[in-house]
Coordinates of C-alpha atoms in Angstrom, one line a residue:
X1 CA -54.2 -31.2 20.8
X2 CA -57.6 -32.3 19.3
X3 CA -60.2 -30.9 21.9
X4 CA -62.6 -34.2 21.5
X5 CA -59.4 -36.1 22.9
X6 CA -59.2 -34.2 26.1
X7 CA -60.7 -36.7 29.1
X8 CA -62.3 -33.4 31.4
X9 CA -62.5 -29.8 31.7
X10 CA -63.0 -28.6 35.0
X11 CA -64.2 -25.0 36.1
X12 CA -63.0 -22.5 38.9
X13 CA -65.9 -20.0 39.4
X14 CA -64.8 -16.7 40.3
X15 CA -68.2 -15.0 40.4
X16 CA -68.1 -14.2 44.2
X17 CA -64.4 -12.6 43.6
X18 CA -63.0 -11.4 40.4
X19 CA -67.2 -11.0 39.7
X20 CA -67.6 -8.8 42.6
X21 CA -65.0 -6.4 41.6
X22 CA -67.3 -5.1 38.5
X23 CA -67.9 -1.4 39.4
X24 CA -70.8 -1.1 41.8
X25 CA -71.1 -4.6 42.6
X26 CA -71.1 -5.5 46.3
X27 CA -72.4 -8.9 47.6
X28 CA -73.7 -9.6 51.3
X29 CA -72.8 -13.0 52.9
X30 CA -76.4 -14.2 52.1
X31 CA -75.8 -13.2 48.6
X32 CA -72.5 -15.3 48.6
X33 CA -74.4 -18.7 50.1
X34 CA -76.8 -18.4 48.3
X35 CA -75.5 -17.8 45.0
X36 CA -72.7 -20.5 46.1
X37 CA -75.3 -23.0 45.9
X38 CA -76.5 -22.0 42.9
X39 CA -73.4 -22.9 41.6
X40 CA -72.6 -26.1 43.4
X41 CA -75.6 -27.6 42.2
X42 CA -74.2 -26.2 38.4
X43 CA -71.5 -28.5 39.4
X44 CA -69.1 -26.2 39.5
X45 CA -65.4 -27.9 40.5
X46 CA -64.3 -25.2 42.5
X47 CA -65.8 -22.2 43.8
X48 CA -63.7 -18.9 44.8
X49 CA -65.7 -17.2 47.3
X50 CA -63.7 -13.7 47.7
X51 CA -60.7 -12.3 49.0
X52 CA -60.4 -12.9 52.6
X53 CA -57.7 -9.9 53.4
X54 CA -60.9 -7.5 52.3
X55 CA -62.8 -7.3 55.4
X56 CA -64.0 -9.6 58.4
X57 CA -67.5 -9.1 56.4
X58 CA -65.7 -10.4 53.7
X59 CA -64.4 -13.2 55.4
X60 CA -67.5 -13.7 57.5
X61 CA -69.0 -14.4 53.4
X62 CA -66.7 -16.9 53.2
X63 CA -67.3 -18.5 56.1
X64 CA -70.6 -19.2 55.3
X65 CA -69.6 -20.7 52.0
X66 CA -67.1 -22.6 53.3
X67 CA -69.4 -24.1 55.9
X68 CA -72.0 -25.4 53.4
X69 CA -70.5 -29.0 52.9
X70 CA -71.1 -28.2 49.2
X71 CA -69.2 -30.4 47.0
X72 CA -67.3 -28.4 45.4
X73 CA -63.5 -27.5 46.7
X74 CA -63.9 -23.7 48.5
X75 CA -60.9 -21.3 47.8
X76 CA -60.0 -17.8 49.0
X77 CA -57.5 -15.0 47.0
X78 CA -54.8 -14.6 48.2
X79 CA -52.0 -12.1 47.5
X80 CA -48.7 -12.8 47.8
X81 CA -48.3 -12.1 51.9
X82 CA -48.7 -15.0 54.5
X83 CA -51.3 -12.3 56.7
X84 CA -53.4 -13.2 53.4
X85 CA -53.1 -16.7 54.0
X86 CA -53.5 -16.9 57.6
X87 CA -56.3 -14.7 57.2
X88 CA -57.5 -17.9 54.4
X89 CA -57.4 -20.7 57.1
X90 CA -59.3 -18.5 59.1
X91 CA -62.3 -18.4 56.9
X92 CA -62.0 -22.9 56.7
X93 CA -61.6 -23.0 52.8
X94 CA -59.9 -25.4 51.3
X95 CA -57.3 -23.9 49.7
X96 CA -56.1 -21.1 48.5
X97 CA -55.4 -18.9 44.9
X98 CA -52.4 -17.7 45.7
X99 CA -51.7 -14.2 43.5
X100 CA -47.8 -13.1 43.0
X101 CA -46.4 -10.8 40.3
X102 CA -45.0 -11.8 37.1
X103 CA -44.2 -9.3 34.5
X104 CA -41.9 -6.4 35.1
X105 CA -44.7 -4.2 35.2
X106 CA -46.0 -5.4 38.2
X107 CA -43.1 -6.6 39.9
X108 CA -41.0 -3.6 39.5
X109 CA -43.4 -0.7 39.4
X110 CA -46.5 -2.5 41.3
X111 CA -44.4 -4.2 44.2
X112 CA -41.0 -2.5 43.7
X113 CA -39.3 -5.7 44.3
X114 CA -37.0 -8.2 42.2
X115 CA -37.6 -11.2 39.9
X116 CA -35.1 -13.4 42.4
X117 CA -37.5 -12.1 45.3
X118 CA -40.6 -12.9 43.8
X119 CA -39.2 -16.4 43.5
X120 CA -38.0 -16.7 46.7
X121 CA -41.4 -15.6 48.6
X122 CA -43.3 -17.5 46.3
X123 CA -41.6 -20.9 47.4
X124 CA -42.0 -20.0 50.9
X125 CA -45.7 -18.7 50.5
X126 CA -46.9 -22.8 48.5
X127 CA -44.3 -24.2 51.4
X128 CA -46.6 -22.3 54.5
X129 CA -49.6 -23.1 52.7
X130 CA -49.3 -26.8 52.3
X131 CA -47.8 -27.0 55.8
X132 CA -51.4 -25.8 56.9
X133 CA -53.6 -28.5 54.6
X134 CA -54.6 -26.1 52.0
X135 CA -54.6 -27.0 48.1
X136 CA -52.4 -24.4 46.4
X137 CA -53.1 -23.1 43.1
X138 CA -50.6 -20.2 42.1
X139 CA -51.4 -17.1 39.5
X140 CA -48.3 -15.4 37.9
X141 CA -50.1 -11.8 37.4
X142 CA -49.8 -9.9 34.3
X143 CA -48.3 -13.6 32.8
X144 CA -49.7 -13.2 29.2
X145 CA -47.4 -9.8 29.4
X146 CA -44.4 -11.5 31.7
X147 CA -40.7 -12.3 29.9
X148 CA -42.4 -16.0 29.4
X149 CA -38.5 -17.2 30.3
X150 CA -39.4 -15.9 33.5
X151 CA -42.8 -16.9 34.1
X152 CA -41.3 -21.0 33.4
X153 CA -38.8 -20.4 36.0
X154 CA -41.3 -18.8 38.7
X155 CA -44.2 -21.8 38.2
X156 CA -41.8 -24.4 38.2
X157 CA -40.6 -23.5 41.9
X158 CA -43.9 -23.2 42.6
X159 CA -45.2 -26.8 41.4
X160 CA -41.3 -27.8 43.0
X161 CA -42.6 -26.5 46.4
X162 CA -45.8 -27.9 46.6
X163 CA -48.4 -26.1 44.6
X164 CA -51.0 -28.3 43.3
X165 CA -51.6 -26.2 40.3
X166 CA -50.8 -22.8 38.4
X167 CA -52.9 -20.6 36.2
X168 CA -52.0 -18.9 33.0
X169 CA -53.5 -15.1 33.1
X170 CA -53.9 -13.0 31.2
X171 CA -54.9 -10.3 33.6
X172 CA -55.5 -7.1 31.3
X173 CA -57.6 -9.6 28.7
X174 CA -54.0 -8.1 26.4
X175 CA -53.2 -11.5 25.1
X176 CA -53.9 -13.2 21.3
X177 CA -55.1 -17.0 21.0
X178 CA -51.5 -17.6 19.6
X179 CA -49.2 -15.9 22.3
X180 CA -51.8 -17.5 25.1
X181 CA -50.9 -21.0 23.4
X182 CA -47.5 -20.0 23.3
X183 CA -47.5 -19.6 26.9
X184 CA -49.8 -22.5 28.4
X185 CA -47.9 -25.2 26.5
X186 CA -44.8 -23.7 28.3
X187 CA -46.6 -24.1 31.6
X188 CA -48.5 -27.2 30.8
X189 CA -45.1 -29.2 30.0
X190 CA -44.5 -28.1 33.8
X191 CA -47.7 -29.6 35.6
X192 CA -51.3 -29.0 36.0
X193 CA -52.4 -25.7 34.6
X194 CA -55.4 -23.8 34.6
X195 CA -56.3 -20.7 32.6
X196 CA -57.4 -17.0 33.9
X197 CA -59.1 -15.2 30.8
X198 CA -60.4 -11.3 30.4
X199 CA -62.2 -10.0 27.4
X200 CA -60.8 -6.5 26.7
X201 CA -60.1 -7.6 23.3
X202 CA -63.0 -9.8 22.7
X203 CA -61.1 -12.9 23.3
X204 CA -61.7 -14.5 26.4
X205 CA -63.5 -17.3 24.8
X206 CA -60.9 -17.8 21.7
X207 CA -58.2 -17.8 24.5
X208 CA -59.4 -20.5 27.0
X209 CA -59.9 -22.8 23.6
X210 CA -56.3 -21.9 22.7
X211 CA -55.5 -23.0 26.3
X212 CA -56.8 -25.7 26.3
X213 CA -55.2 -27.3 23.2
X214 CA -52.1 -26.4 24.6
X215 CA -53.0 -28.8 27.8
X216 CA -54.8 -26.6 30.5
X217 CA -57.1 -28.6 32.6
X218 CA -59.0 -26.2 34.7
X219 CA -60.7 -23.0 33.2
X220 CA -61.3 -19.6 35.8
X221 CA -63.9 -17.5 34.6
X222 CA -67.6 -16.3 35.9
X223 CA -71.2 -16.6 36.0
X224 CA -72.3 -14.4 32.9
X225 CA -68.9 -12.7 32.4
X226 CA -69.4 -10.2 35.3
X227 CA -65.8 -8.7 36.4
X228 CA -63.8 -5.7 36.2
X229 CA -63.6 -3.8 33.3
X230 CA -65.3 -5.8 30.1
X231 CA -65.2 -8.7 32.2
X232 CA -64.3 -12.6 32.9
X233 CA -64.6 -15.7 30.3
X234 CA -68.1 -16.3 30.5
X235 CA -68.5 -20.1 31.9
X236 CA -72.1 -20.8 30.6
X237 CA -70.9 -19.9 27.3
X238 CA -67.6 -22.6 27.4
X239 CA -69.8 -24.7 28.8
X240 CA -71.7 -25.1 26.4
X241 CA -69.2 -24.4 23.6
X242 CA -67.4 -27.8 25.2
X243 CA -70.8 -30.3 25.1
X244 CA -71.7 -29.0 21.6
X245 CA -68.5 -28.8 19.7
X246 CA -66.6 -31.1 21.3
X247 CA -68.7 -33.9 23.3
X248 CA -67.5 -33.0 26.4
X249 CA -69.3 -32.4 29.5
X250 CA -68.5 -30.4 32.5
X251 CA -71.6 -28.6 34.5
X252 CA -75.2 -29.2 34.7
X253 CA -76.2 -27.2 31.6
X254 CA -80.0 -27.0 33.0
X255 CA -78.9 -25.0 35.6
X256 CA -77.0 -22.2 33.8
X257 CA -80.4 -19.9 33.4
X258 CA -81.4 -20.0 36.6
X259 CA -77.6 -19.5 37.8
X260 CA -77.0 -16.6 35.1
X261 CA -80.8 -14.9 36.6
X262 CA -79.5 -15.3 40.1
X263 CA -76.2 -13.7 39.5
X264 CA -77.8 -11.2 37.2
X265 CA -80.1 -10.3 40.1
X266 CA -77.7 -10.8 42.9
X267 CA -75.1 -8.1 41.6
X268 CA -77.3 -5.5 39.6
X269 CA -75.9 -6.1 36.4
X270 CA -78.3 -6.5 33.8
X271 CA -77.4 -9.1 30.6
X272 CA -77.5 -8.0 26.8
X273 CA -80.4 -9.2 25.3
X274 CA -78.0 -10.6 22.6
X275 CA -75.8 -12.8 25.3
X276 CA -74.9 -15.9 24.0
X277 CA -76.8 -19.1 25.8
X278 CA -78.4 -16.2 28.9
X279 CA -79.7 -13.4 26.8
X280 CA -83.2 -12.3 26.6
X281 CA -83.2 -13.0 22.8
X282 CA -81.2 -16.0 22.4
X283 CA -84.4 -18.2 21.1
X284 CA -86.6 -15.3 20.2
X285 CA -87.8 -15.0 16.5
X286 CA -89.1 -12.7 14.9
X287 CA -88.9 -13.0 11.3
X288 CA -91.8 -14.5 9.4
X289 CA -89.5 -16.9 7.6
X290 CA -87.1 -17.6 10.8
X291 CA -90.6 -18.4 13.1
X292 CA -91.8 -20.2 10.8
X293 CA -88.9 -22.8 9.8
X294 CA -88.4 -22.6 13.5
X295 CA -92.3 -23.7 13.7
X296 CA -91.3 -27.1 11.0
X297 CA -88.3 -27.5 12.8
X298 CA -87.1 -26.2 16.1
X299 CA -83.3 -26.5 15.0
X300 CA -83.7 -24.7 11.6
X301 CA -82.3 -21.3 13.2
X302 CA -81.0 -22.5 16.4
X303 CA -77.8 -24.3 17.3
X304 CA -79.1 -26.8 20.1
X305 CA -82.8 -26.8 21.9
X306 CA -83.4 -23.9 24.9
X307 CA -84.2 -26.6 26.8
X308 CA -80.4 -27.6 27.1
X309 CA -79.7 -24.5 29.0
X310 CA -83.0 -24.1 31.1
X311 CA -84.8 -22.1 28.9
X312 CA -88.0 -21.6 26.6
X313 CA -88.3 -20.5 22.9
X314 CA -89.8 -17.1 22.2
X315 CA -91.7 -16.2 19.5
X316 CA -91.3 -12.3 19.0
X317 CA -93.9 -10.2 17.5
X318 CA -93.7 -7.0 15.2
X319 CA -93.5 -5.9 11.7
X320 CA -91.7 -8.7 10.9
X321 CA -93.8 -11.1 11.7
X322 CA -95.6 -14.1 9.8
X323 CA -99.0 -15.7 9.8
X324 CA -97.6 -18.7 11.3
X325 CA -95.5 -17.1 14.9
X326 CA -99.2 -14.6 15.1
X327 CA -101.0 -18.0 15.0
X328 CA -98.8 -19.9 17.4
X329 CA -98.9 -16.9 20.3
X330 CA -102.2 -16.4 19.7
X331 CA -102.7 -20.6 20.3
X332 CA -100.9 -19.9 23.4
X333 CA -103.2 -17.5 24.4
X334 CA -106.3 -19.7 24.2
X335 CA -107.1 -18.1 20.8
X336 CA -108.5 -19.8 17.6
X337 CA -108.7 -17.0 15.1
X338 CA -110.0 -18.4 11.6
X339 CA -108.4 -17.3 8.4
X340 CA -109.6 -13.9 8.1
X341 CA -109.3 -13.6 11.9
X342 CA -106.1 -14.2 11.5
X343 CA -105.1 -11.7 8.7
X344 CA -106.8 -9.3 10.1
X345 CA -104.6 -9.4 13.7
X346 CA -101.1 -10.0 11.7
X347 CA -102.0 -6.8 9.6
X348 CA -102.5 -4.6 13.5
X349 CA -99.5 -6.5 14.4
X350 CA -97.0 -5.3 11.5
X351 CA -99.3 -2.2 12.4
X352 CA -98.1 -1.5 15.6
X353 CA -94.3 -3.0 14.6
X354 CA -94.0 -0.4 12.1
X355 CA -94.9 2.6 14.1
X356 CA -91.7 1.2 16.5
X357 CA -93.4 -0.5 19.0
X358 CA -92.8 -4.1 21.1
X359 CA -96.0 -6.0 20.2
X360 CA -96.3 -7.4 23.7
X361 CA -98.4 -10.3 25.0
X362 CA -100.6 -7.9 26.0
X363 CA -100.6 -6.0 23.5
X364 CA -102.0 -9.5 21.4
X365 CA -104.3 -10.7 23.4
X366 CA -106.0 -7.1 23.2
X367 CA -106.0 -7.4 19.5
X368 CA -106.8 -10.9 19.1
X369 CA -109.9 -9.4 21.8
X370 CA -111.0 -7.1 19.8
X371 CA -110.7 -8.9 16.1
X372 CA -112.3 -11.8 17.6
X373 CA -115.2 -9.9 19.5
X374 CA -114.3 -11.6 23.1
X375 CA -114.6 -9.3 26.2
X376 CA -113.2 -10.2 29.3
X377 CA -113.4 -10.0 33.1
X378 CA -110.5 -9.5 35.2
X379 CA -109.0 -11.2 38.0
X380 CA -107.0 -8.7 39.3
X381 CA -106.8 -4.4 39.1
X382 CA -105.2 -2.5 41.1
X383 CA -107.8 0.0 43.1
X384 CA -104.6 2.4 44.6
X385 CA -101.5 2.7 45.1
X386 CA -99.5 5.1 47.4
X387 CA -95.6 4.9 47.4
X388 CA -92.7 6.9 49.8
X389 CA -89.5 7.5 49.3
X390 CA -87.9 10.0 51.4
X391 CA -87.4 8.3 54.1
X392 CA -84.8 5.5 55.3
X393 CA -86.1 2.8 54.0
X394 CA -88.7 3.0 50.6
X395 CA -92.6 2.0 51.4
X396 CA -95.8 1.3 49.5
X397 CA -98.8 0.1 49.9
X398 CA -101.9 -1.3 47.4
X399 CA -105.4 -2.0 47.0
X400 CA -106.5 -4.9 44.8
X401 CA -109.2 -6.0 43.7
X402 CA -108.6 -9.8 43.5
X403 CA -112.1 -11.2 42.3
X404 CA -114.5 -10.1 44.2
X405 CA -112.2 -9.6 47.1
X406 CA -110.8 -6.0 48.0
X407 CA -107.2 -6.6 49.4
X408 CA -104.4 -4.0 50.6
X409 CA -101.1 -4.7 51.8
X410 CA -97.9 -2.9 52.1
X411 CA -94.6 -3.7 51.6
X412 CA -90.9 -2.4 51.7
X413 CA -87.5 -2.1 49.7
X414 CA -84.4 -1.0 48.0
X415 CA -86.9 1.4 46.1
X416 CA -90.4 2.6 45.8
X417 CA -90.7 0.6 42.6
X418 CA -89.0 -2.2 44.5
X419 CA -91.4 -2.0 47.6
X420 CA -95.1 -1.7 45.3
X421 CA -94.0 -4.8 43.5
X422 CA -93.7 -6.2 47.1
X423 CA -96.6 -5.2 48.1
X424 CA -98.5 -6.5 45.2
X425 CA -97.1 -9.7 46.1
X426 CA -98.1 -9.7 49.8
X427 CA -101.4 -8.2 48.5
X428 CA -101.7 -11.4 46.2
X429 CA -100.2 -13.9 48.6
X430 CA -98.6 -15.7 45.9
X431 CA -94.9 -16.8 46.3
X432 CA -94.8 -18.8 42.8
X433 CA -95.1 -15.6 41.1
X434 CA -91.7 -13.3 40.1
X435 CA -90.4 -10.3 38.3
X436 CA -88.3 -12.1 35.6
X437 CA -87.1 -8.8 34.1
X438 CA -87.5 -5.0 33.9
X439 CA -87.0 -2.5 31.7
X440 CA -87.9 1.3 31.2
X441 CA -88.3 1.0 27.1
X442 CA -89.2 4.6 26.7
X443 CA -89.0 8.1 28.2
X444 CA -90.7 11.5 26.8
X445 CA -89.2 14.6 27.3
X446 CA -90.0 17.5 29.1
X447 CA -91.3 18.4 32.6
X448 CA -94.7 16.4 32.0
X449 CA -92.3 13.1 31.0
X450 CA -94.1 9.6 29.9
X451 CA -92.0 6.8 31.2
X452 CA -92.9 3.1 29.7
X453 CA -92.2 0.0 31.1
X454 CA -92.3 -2.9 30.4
X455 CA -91.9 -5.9 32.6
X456 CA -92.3 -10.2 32.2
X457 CA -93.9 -11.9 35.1
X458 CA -93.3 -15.7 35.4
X459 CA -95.8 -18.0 37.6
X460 CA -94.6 -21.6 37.4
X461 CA -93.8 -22.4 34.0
X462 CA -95.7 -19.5 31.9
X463 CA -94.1 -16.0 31.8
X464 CA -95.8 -12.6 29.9
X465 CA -94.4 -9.6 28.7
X466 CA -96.7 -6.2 29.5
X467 CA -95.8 -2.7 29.3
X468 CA -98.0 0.2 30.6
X469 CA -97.1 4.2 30.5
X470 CA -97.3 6.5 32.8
X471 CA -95.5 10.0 34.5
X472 CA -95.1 8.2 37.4
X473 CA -92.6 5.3 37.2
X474 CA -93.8 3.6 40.2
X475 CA -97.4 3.8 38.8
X476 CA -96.3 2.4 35.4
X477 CA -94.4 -0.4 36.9
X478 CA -97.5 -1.5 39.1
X479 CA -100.0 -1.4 36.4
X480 CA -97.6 -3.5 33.7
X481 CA -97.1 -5.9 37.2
X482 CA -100.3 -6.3 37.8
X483 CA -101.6 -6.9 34.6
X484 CA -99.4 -9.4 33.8
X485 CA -100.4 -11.2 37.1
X486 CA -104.4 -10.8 35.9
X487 CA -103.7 -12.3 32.2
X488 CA -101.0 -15.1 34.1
X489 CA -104.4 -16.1 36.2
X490 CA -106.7 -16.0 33.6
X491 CA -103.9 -18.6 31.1
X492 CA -104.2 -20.6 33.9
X493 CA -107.7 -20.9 34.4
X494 CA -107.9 -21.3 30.4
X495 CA -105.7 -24.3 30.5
X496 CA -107.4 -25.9 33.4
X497 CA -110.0 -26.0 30.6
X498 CA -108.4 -27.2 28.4
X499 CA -109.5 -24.5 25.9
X500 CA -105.6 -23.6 25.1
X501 CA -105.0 -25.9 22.5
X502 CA -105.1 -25.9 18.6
X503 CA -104.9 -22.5 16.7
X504 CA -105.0 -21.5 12.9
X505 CA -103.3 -23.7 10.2
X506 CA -100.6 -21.2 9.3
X507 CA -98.0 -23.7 7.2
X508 CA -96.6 -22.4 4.5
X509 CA -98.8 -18.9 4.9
X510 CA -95.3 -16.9 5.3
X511 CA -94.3 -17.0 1.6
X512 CA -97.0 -14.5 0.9
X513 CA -96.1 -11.6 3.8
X514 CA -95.0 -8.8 3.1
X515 CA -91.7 -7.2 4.4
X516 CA -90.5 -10.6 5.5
X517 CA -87.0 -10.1 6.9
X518 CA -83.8 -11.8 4.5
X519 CA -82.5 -14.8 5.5
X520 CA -79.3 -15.1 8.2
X521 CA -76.5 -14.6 6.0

């Protein structure tokens, strides 16, 4: 089947089930509604909010989902036992993703019961199900690895008793695009079919496009990729795989950023720079030749605009960087260097990028400052700062000087670092401003360690990158915070005026760097 021909793709988010069952990851019934939201307003088609057997403070997660009036239709697992169903309708979903074995592995060494059996209970399981309103969509675990003979036979009583749907998986991400073709044309001559994808192999992507030719409808998979093991099918990335390549559109591709930084934040697991669509350097450039094509012509070395997807282009800066990305950062920081201005701060730049640094925004402005001659007051500096730990629950508290205001305040968290950013904020009362990411980029060794980080601060529409060092790694955190938040003020105040616009005429100046980096290949 030609993809362009299909009439829609819908999605089944998983990120509050098979998401949650990454190692470490545990998520409170807030974090459940509120990342539920999140993904309604993504337009997700359905949303599985967990597996209601777990726990009641599982199923009290659910609840709360399920009690949203969100659009999209609300499911609960459910394993192949009616206690796991009962326990469903419970909870108010709509339906239910109804788990039952369906290689030998599982049937015989997992359950330690019999193909005819599985069969059997199976009917029984869609028939209860639909008795009690719910919309039945049945998984045949393990089927990329199931006698495919077998796996026919057991989906076709299901769709025979009721089932609304059933799902292809390929559970232990095992499967190739051919054999998951193979199987999904098998179960798509059947009735509706949807497609559960892992990516152990590097696949999951290649095998929901081979499921769909072969006529699935409905694709499973989660926010980022989060799951067990090397994880789900990420959906951003299909998403946008589907409305580039194909024409076809399924969710609200503005939203995935802000989706993929609530889940990111929500479960603790941090994305690659390098993701596709989500990752901290999908539109950053670097190279003097990539920034400046990019500079001509925003889709010379990218495949659609950041703005699709809810983000921003990045221009990067280090030792391979040109004339024209120094002069564009530099125009975003209110700076007008002139031509030998300029030189002189891409020379410190390739400078600093050579001796292995990140060339922050900081780290520009205070070059641009002292090429240019400008001195500066700030806005905000942190006076002192006193952080616990031992005790139950972390505390800090700081003294600012915000103007010519002192201000202290004090604040709690998951951490000491966590509770000084908190208090900074109190300190600053400003709720527009947010931690968009944190990193430790460096550690020394020894007793007398030097730990660098290096965080971006976002206020409305303008973020900045800072990193500060320090042998404390609360310290180091404040200080990089806080002086984001002073030079995030001070942009403000410049563009109020008016004074950020223009900036060195840098065209064409790249074909003369030096140590240019090649071309993609």
């Amino acid at each position: 089947m030609n993809l362009s021909e299909l009439d829609t793709v819908s999605f089944l988010d998983t990120t509050l089930r098979d998401g949650e069952q990454a190692p470490g990851v545990s998520l409170s019934p807030d974090d459940k509604a509120r990342l539920a939201e999140h993904l309604d307003r993504a337009g997700m088609d359905v949303i599985e909010a967990g597996s209601a057997c777990t726990s009641e403070g599982e199923r009290e997660g659910i609840r709360r989902v399920a009690d949203l009036g969100l659009d999209a239709t609300v499911t609960s697992f459910a394993r192949g036992v009616q206690r796991d169903i009962d326990h469903a309708l419970d909870c108010n979903v709509d339906g239910v993703n109804l788990v039952v074995p369906a290689s030998d592995r599982h049937i015989e060494t997992k359950i330690g019961t019999t193909r005819d059996e599985v069969v059997d209970d199976t009917v029984e399981l869609v028939d209860y199900a639909r008795d009690h309103g719910l919309w039945v969509e049945v998984l045949g675990e393990d089927g990329s690895r199931a006698d495919l003979d077998f796996l026919e036979r057991l989906m076709g009583a299901a769709l025979d008793a009721g089932a609304d749907r059933v799902c292809y998986c390929d559970t232990v991400g095992a499967a190739s695009p051919e054999r998951t073709a193979e199987v999904v044309s098998r179960l798509a001559a059947l009735g509706p079919t949807s497609t559960h994808t892992h990516d152990d192999l590097g696949l999951a992507v290649a095998n929901v496009f081979a499921s769909l030719r072969a006529g699935a409808d409905l694709v499973h998979g989660t926010v980022n990729g989060v799951g067990e093991r090397a994880g789900n099918v990420a959906l951003e990335e299909v998403a946008i795989a589907l409305d580039r390549c194909y024409g076809i559109e399924t969710l609200n591709l503005e939203e995935l950023y802000a989706l993929s930084r609530a889940v990111a934040d929500a479960t603790g697991v941090a994305l690659p720079s390098n993701k596709a669509v989500v990752g901290g350097d999908a539109f950053a450039h670097e190279s003097g030749i990539h920034t400046d094509g990019t500079l001509k012509d925003d889709r010379m070395y990218e495949p659609y605009p950041p703005e699709t997807v809810g983000r921003e282009r990045r221009l990067v800066l280090g030792k391979h960087a040109g004339r024209a990305g120094v002069a564009a950062a530099l125009a975003d920081l209110g700076f007008e260097p002139s031509a030998d201005e300029l030189g002189r701060v891409v020379a410190r730049v390739k400078e600093l990028g050579d001796r292995g640094k990140r060339v922050t925004d900081a780290d520009l402005r205070a070059l641009a400052a002292d090429e240019l001659g400008r001195s500066r007051d700030r806005e905000v500096e942190l006076l002192g700062l006193s952080a616990t730990s031992g005790g139950e629950t972390p505390a800090a508290s700081v003294r600012l000087r915000v103007g010519d205001e002192e201000r202290t305040a004090a604040g709690t968290g998951s951490g000491p670092v966590d509770a000084a950013m908190a208090a900074v904020r109190e300190a600053l009362g400003d709720d527009d401003a947010h931690l968009e990411s944190y990193r430790v980029d460096a550690v020394t060794g020894g007793t007398d360690a030097v730990v660098t980080v290096e965080v971006e601060m976002r206020r409305g529409d303008r973020g900045i990158t800072v990193s500060a060092a320090d042998a404390d790694i609360t310290r180091a955190s404040v200080d990089a915070a806080v002086d984001a938040l002073d030079q995030l003020l001070e942009d403000e105040a410049v563009d109020a005026d008016g004074d950020a616009d223009g900036g060195a005429d840098a065209e064409g100046d790249d074909a003369d760097d030096e140590a240019e980096a090649p071309a993609d290949d």
